[in-house]
Amino acid sequence: MTLPKIPLAGVIGHPIAHSKSPMLHGYWLKAYGIEGHYVPIDVAPENFETVLRNMHKMGFVGANVTIPHKERALEFADQVTDRATLIGAANTLIFHEDGKILADNTDGYGFIQNLRQFAPDWEPEAGPAVILGAGGAARAVVASLLDVGVPEILITNRTRVRAEQLRDDFGARLKVVEWNQAANVLEQATTVVNTTSLGMAGKPELKMSLDGLQPGTLVTDLVYNPLRTQFLETAAEKGCVTVDGLGMLLHQAAPGFERWFGPRPEVTDELRQVILG
Ligand code: NAP
């Protein structure tokens, strides 16, 4: 009698100790009564390819990838989804039986699902979006906002050239705004996203004036530590609809879990409390 294989998955990064993914997938494995494991895997860049090519032989059905491997994961994949190609990075890998690797990126999906869950009346097509920041996470935010029908994106970044790169990659629906002029375009926006690390614990606050924010505007922050950033608090005082960044983290994990372990997992209040706790 052959026993069924216990599926393994994990998150590959360097460092990795801070990752919330093991706790998150561990919660779902327990909640759905699945005999499987999800582990943190610390892999230095020089070993990344060797590790990746051998994981399926060790029983891994897939993995998340995080800093510094997200871009390089695309190089070693045999198949890359359109959204991962567009974003230029992977966060979710699926290992097929024959050793072939499929690379996907679910960050944009997680970003949109979080807004759908906590701001169900949000209408992305209602007006322009302002995006603060043009780093790695901003690429997924831009791709997903364009995908759901935001008519125009005004993007601003301290280092202007990174915003210009995004405009060159994503096209004419993006317009670059000088970082020191960004406060002046807020009043045009029906969606505002902070994708910078400003406001995160241990980082400086975002110092921009938010006086231009209009009541009813959807304002969201990718930062989730603290959960309620000063940016979100100020926006809420101005009558904006605010959504914190934790749900993005939780929702981006769901497609991977489903591919590796079976059930499509739910993002519940209890899960939020567990991850925050
Ligand atoms: P990243 O690639 O390093 O980009 C950092 C961004 O922050 C850049 O736009 C950078 O501007 C800006 N920035 C940093 N310090 C600044 C300062 N002092 N003044 C002005 N701008 C500054 O990082 P990332 O991967 O995009 O992540 C950005 C944030 O999103 C982090 O806080 C991360 O934890 C969070 N995040 C959350 C989720 C989630 O699931 N909720 C997912 C991904 C990321 P320059 O280009 O000028 O340096």
mmCIF file of C-alpha atoms in Angstrom, residues 9 15 38 47 55 72 77-78 99 115 127 130 197 207 213-214 219 224 231 235 238-239:
data_model
loop_
_atom_site.group_PDB
_atom_site.id
_atom_site.type_symbol
_atom_site.label_atom_id
_atom_site.label_comp_id
_atom_site.label_asym_id
_atom_site.label_seq_id
_atom_site.Cartn_x
_atom_site.Cartn_y
_atom_site.Cartn_z
ATOM 1 C CA ALA A 9 5.236 24.345 0.643
ATOM 2 C CA PRO A 15 16.359 36.859 5.520
ATOM 3 C CA TYR A 38 4.496 25.257 5.162
ATOM 4 C CA ASN A 47 22.029 29.117 -3.842
ATOM 5 C CA MET A 55 12.497 21.398 -4.298
ATOM 6 C CA ARG A 72 15.083 36.184 -10.353
ATOM 7 C CA ALA A 77 10.529 29.417 -14.330
ATOM 8 C CA ASP A 78 9.408 27.294 -17.278
ATOM 9 C CA GLY A 99 10.042 19.400 -12.162
ATOM 10 C CA LEU A 115 -10.388 46.725 -1.345
ATOM 11 C CA GLY A 127 -11.926 58.813 -11.388
ATOM 12 C CA VAL A 130 -2.938 58.855 -7.095
ATOM 13 C CA SER A 197 7.382 52.455 3.275
ATOM 14 C CA LYS A 207 4.976 64.387 5.630
ATOM 15 C CA LEU A 213 -8.344 64.673 -0.002
ATOM 16 C CA GLN A 214 -12.058 64.698 -0.768
ATOM 17 C CA VAL A 219 -7.566 55.754 0.649
ATOM 18 C CA TYR A 224 0.228 47.219 7.897
ATOM 19 C CA PHE A 231 -1.889 58.532 6.706
ATOM 20 C CA ALA A 235 -7.720 60.451 5.604
ATOM 21 C CA LYS A 238 -11.379 63.992 6.187
ATOM 22 C CA GLY A 239 -14.263 61.626 5.493
#
